[in-house]
Amino acid sequence: MARYSLANYTLAITLPSELATILGLTGSESLVVGGEGSYLDTFAVELDNDMFSTKGDATGSWVHDKNLSRVGKAEISLNQLSDRVAKFKKIVNIYYQSGTDYDGVNLSLVDNQGNEVANCVDCYFIRIPRQEFGQESGNQTWSLTCGQITFSD
């Protein structure tokens, strides 16, 4: 029997060391999202390009074209009450306002047995999402553009 729980997955966001110091992350350069009690709603990763495409011609022949691009997007949706929201805002503001060109962050999604599901390299938050305040708390989706995404077996 198969069982699933979102609480069985964690996402480590590894920051460049200079950025981690600015954020006051001492002893660790990673922010962790996910696991039990983490306010995580969803985490999604996708490639921007098809890995294979096929072209046919009038003679009935075809060619399969292989695309080696691994660029894509990652999305983290979490409740607006998560303390990670403030950290994400601060990260976006540092990247945007700083005169320093910091390296991007790396993402690693792992299950509770330590198996890596996806690895994203050189990622940048696209923008601060809409900040909405209503009668009840809501979720926010934070999007990142990624230089290379690898899905594990």
XYZ file of N, CA and C in Angstrom:
459
model
N 0.839 -1.166 0.000
C 0.000 0.000 0.000
C 0.894 1.242 0.000
N 0.547 2.197 -0.838
C 1.308 3.442 -0.928
C 0.642 4.510 -0.066
N 1.477 5.308 0.571
C 0.989 6.422 1.397
C 1.746 7.684 1.023
N 1.044 8.793 1.135
C 1.647 10.081 0.799
C 1.319 11.086 1.882
N 2.303 11.908 2.207
C 2.098 13.043 3.088
C 3.059 14.143 2.667
N 2.540 15.338 2.480
C 3.388 16.481 2.145
C 4.432 16.718 3.230
N 4.107 16.354 4.460
C 5.035 16.539 5.579
C 6.291 15.678 5.438
N 6.284 14.722 4.510
C 7.450 13.859 4.299
C 8.496 14.473 3.379
N 8.285 15.700 2.948
C 9.210 16.351 2.020
C 9.702 17.668 2.593
N 10.983 17.935 2.379
C 11.562 19.218 2.784
C 12.355 19.793 1.616
N 12.349 21.099 1.569
C 13.065 21.831 0.544
C 14.130 22.672 1.225
N 15.385 22.419 0.872
C 16.492 23.228 1.387
C 16.851 24.280 0.349
N 16.842 25.531 0.768
C 17.222 26.648 -0.094
C 18.592 27.107 0.391
N 19.616 26.784 -0.391
C 20.982 27.107 0.000
C 21.380 28.444 -0.597
N 21.778 29.343 0.276
C 22.124 30.711 -0.112
C 23.628 30.870 -0.258
N 24.079 31.817 -1.081
C 25.499 32.160 -1.078
C 25.904 32.601 0.334
N 27.107 32.286 0.765
C 27.523 32.539 2.149
C 27.388 34.008 2.550
N 27.694 34.948 1.646
C 27.578 36.366 1.978
C 26.127 36.737 2.282
N 25.218 36.184 1.505
C 23.797 36.459 1.694
C 23.296 35.825 2.985
N 23.764 34.626 3.290
C 23.376 33.955 4.535
C 23.813 34.784 5.741
N 24.990 35.384 5.674
C 25.485 36.225 6.764
C 24.603 37.457 6.941
N 24.226 38.098 5.836
C 23.351 39.272 5.900
C 22.018 38.909 6.550
N 21.499 37.705 6.248
C 20.215 37.265 6.799
C 20.329 36.751 8.229
N 21.564 36.680 8.748
C 21.764 36.222 10.121
C 21.650 34.725 10.288
N 21.893 33.978 9.229
C 21.873 32.513 9.319
C 23.268 32.042 9.723
N 23.483 31.905 10.996
C 24.783 31.491 11.481
C 24.838 29.974 11.569
N 25.918 29.397 11.082
C 26.113 27.956 11.143
C 25.405 27.202 10.034
N 24.613 27.895 9.235
C 23.908 27.236 8.137
C 23.651 28.244 7.048
N 23.812 27.808 5.827
C 23.534 28.680 4.693
C 22.220 28.299 4.032
N 21.405 27.478 4.722
C 20.165 26.996 4.128
C 18.938 27.398 4.931
N 17.901 27.741 4.201
C 16.562 27.883 4.772
C 15.827 26.598 4.417
N 15.139 26.006 5.365
C 14.402 24.777 5.094
C 12.910 25.065 5.137
N 12.220 24.590 4.123
C 10.774 24.722 4.029
C 10.220 23.313 3.898
N 9.151 23.040 4.599
C 8.525 21.729 4.502
C 8.654 20.956 5.787
N 8.152 19.749 5.769
C 8.114 18.945 6.968
C 6.886 19.281 7.785
N 6.757 18.643 8.897
C 5.576 18.830 9.737
C 5.527 20.232 10.323
N 4.354 20.855 10.275
C 4.138 22.170 10.867
C 4.828 23.311 10.157
N 5.066 23.192 8.852
C 5.899 24.167 8.143
C 5.133 25.211 7.333
N 3.822 25.150 7.295
C 3.003 26.088 6.522
C 3.130 25.882 5.011
N 3.802 24.825 4.570
C 3.961 24.576 3.140
C 2.642 24.112 2.537
N 2.271 24.698 1.400
C 1.066 24.295 0.673
C 1.447 23.373 -0.475
N 2.347 23.828 -1.355
C 2.830 23.000 -2.464
C 4.242 23.421 -2.846
N 4.932 22.499 -3.513
C 6.215 22.795 -4.143
C 6.165 22.164 -5.524
N 6.509 22.921 -6.563
C 6.457 22.411 -7.931
C 7.715 22.819 -8.681
N 8.165 21.940 -9.580
C 9.338 22.191 -10.411
C 9.000 21.753 -11.834
N 9.399 22.565 -12.812
C 9.183 22.164 -14.198
C 10.236 22.775 -15.111
N 10.539 22.047 -16.174
C 11.451 22.537 -17.196
C 10.691 23.459 -18.145
N 11.381 24.448 -18.702
C 10.755 25.381 -19.639
C 10.636 24.798 -21.049
N 11.528 23.873 -21.396
C 11.589 23.376 -22.769
C 11.342 21.875 -22.825
N 10.792 21.435 -23.947
C 10.659 20.007 -24.179
C 12.044 19.403 -24.374
N 12.245 18.221 -23.847
C 13.534 17.552 -24.005
C 13.673 16.944 -25.403
N 12.562 16.502 -25.975
C 12.556 15.953 -27.325
C 11.390 16.551 -28.108
N 11.616 16.764 -29.395
C 10.558 17.148 -30.315
C 10.793 16.387 -31.617
N 9.751 16.252 -32.402
C 9.850 15.487 -33.642
C 9.331 16.327 -34.798
N 10.088 16.295 -35.908
C 9.692 16.988 -37.130
C 9.522 15.945 -38.228
N 8.430 16.060 -38.926
C 8.195 15.177 -40.063
C 8.170 15.977 -41.350
N 8.324 15.254 -42.471
C 8.244 15.937 -43.761
C 7.293 15.194 -44.689
N 7.103 15.740 -45.863
C 6.128 15.207 -46.819
C 6.508 13.824 -47.338
N 7.749 13.400 -47.174
C 8.170 12.084 -47.669
C 7.911 10.981 -46.654
N 7.454 11.357 -45.476
C 7.190 10.358 -44.437
C 8.355 10.137 -43.488
N 9.439 10.857 -43.684
C 10.568 10.709 -42.756
C 10.398 11.668 -41.581
N 11.140 11.439 -40.538
C 11.079 12.298 -39.361
C 12.436 12.342 -38.685
N 12.578 13.364 -37.892
C 13.801 13.563 -37.112
C 13.389 13.915 -35.697
N 14.016 13.274 -34.741
C 13.815 13.627 -33.336
C 14.927 14.594 -32.935
N 14.545 15.768 -32.461
C 15.511 16.753 -31.995
C 15.590 16.684 -30.478
N 16.801 16.634 -29.956
C 17.027 16.568 -28.511
C 17.489 17.935 -28.035
N 16.850 18.451 -26.987
C 17.181 19.750 -26.412
C 17.845 19.506 -25.049
N 19.048 19.978 -24.860
C 19.775 19.759 -23.613
C 19.524 20.838 -22.564
N 18.680 21.795 -22.881
C 18.375 22.855 -21.920
C 17.719 22.265 -20.682
N 18.186 22.692 -19.506
C 17.627 22.236 -18.234
C 17.086 23.421 -17.427
N 16.889 24.567 -18.095
C 16.343 25.729 -17.393
C 14.879 25.496 -17.083
N 14.407 26.149 -16.041
C 13.005 25.971 -15.684
C 12.591 26.879 -14.546
N 11.498 26.476 -13.901
C 10.942 27.265 -12.804
C 10.610 26.364 -11.629
N 10.692 26.948 -10.456
C 10.258 26.291 -9.225
C 9.257 27.215 -8.555
N 8.252 26.621 -7.917
C 7.252 27.412 -7.195
C 7.076 26.844 -5.802
N 7.093 27.747 -4.835
C 6.879 27.384 -3.440
C 5.634 28.130 -2.983
N 4.605 27.391 -2.605
C 3.391 28.011 -2.089
C 3.315 27.717 -0.602
N 3.236 28.774 0.197
C 3.142 28.592 1.631
C 2.197 29.618 2.227
N 1.715 29.324 3.410
C 0.787 30.206 4.083
C 1.481 31.519 4.408
N 0.736 32.615 4.294
C 1.318 33.932 4.524
C 1.798 34.127 5.957
N 1.413 33.265 6.886
C 1.866 33.387 8.270
C 3.217 32.733 8.526
N 3.746 32.033 7.535
C 5.048 31.401 7.686
C 6.127 32.463 7.878
N 7.070 32.191 8.772
C 8.184 33.127 8.961
C 9.088 33.173 7.732
N 8.964 32.197 6.834
C 9.762 32.184 5.606
C 9.355 33.316 4.661
N 8.111 33.775 4.750
C 7.650 34.871 3.897
C 8.524 36.103 4.113
N 8.782 36.457 5.357
C 9.628 37.618 5.654
C 11.050 37.401 5.141
N 11.567 36.179 5.296
C 12.924 35.875 4.802
C 12.967 35.984 3.276
N 11.946 35.442 2.598
C 11.907 35.511 1.138
C 11.862 36.968 0.668
N 11.050 37.799 1.332
C 10.989 39.217 0.969
C 12.359 39.866 1.122
N 13.025 39.553 2.210
C 14.341 40.138 2.458
C 15.342 39.690 1.391
N 15.287 38.412 1.011
C 16.188 37.902 -0.030
C 15.950 38.638 -1.337
N 14.691 38.765 -1.746
C 14.370 39.458 -2.997
C 14.872 40.897 -2.948
N 14.636 41.585 -1.847
C 15.075 42.973 -1.724
C 16.592 43.103 -1.758
N 17.304 42.175 -1.146
C 18.774 42.225 -1.179
C 19.265 42.047 -2.610
N 18.746 41.046 -3.309
C 19.167 40.834 -4.699
C 18.855 42.049 -5.568
N 17.678 42.630 -5.376
C 17.229 43.725 -6.226
C 17.946 45.037 -5.915
N 18.123 45.335 -4.632
C 18.645 46.643 -4.234
C 20.157 46.695 -4.122
N 20.795 45.561 -4.001
C 22.233 45.524 -3.791
C 22.985 45.816 -5.082
N 24.110 46.455 -4.946
C 24.994 46.663 -6.087
C 25.862 45.438 -6.343
N 25.758 44.443 -5.471
C 26.546 43.226 -5.593
C 25.770 42.185 -6.392
N 26.447 41.518 -7.309
C 25.816 40.443 -8.077
C 26.057 39.118 -7.358
N 25.161 38.791 -6.426
C 25.272 37.539 -5.695
C 24.928 36.365 -6.605
N 25.555 35.226 -6.332
C 25.170 34.002 -7.026
C 23.736 33.672 -6.659
N 23.098 32.861 -7.491
C 21.738 32.437 -7.213
C 21.698 31.415 -6.086
N 20.497 31.109 -5.624
C 20.308 30.106 -4.582
C 20.169 28.735 -5.242
N 20.411 27.681 -4.477
C 20.215 26.315 -4.941
C 19.080 25.696 -4.139
N 18.278 24.867 -4.786
C 17.157 24.210 -4.142
C 17.370 22.702 -4.191
N 17.055 22.036 -3.095
C 17.133 20.579 -3.055
C 15.898 20.053 -2.339
N 15.064 19.318 -3.075
C 13.864 18.713 -2.511
C 14.186 17.263 -2.166
N 14.007 16.908 -0.891
C 14.299 15.542 -0.435
C 13.106 14.977 0.319
N 13.004 13.636 0.302
C 11.952 12.991 1.082
C 12.481 12.692 2.483
N 11.628 12.157 3.344
C 12.023 11.957 4.736
C 13.049 10.841 4.916
N 13.385 10.113 3.850
C 14.441 9.107 3.928
C 15.753 9.609 3.330
N 15.792 10.903 3.003
C 17.011 11.507 2.488
C 17.224 11.350 0.996
N 16.236 10.852 0.275
C 16.349 10.698 -1.175
C 16.031 12.019 -1.868
N 16.968 12.476 -2.684
C 16.731 13.727 -3.400
C 15.746 13.484 -4.545
N 14.730 14.330 -4.621
C 13.711 14.237 -5.660
C 14.062 15.164 -6.823
N 14.489 16.385 -6.502
C 14.860 17.366 -7.523
C 15.937 18.282 -6.968
N 16.798 18.750 -7.872
C 17.867 19.680 -7.519
C 17.840 20.821 -8.526
N 17.800 22.044 -8.020
C 17.741 23.236 -8.872
C 18.940 24.115 -8.552
N 19.669 24.511 -9.585
C 20.914 25.257 -9.418
C 20.771 26.659 -9.981
N 21.369 27.624 -9.284
C 21.449 29.021 -9.725
C 20.060 29.605 -9.963
N 19.283 29.693 -8.894
C 17.898 30.152 -8.964
C 17.749 31.548 -8.367
N 16.820 32.304 -8.917
C 16.513 33.644 -8.432
C 14.997 33.784 -8.283
N 14.575 34.394 -7.178
C 13.155 34.714 -7.019
C 12.771 35.692 -8.115
N 11.655 35.444 -8.785
C 11.226 36.289 -9.896
C 10.685 37.623 -9.392
N 9.895 37.578 -8.319
C 9.322 38.799 -7.737
C 8.688 38.448 -6.399
N 8.377 39.480 -5.643
C 7.572 39.287 -4.443
C 6.133 39.118 -4.919
N 5.469 38.027 -4.519
C 4.098 37.827 -4.998
C 3.128 38.826 -4.377
N 1.944 38.832 -4.918
C 0.875 39.691 -4.416
C 0.722 39.475 -2.910
N 0.670 40.580 -2.178
C 0.479 40.538 -0.734
C -0.979 40.882 -0.459
N -1.744 39.877 -0.069
C -3.171 40.046 0.121
C -3.545 39.759 1.572
N -4.365 40.632 2.128
C -4.793 40.499 3.514
C -6.314 40.515 3.539
N -6.916 39.397 3.931
C -8.364 39.281 3.931
C -8.882 38.814 5.275
N -10.108 38.307 5.268
C -10.718 37.827 6.506
C -9.995 36.621 7.073
N -9.414 35.812 6.202
C -8.686 34.621 6.633
C -7.310 34.640 6.000
N -6.389 33.915 6.611
C -5.042 33.835 6.036
C -5.101 33.081 4.713
N -4.152 33.372 3.849
C -4.102 32.726 2.535
C -2.701 32.248 2.225
N -2.564 31.623 1.072
C -1.265 31.138 0.612
C -0.665 32.104 -0.393
N 0.653 32.098 -0.462
C 1.398 32.897 -1.431
C 2.274 31.957 -2.233
N 2.334 32.186 -3.528
C 3.202 31.366 -4.377
C 4.418 32.187 -4.780
N 5.582 31.700 -4.379
C 6.861 32.330 -4.679
C 7.490 31.578 -5.849
N 7.763 32.288 -6.949
C 8.316 31.669 -8.150
C 9.797 31.994 -8.275
N 10.557 30.985 -8.705
C 11.986 31.153 -8.942
C 12.314 30.699 -10.349
N 13.218 31.395 -11.000
C 13.744 30.957 -12.281
C 15.051 30.225 -11.995
N 15.258 29.084 -12.639
C 16.393 28.212 -12.316
C 17.257 27.963 -13.541
N 18.563 27.997 -13.344
C 19.515 27.770 -14.433
C 19.600 26.324 -14.847
N 19.457 25.400 -13.902
C 19.535 23.967 -14.224
C 18.683 23.183 -13.226
N 17.823 22.338 -13.745
C 16.996 21.475 -12.922
C 17.312 20.030 -13.255
N 17.540 19.247 -12.222
C 17.794 17.814 -12.396
C 16.792 17.048 -11.550
N 16.101 16.110 -12.173
C 15.179 15.238 -11.456
C 15.891 13.929 -11.165
N 15.823 13.479 -9.924
C 16.497 12.253 -9.534
C 15.667 11.040 -9.904
N 16.346 9.907 -10.029
C 15.659 8.648 -10.333
C 14.838 8.175 -9.173
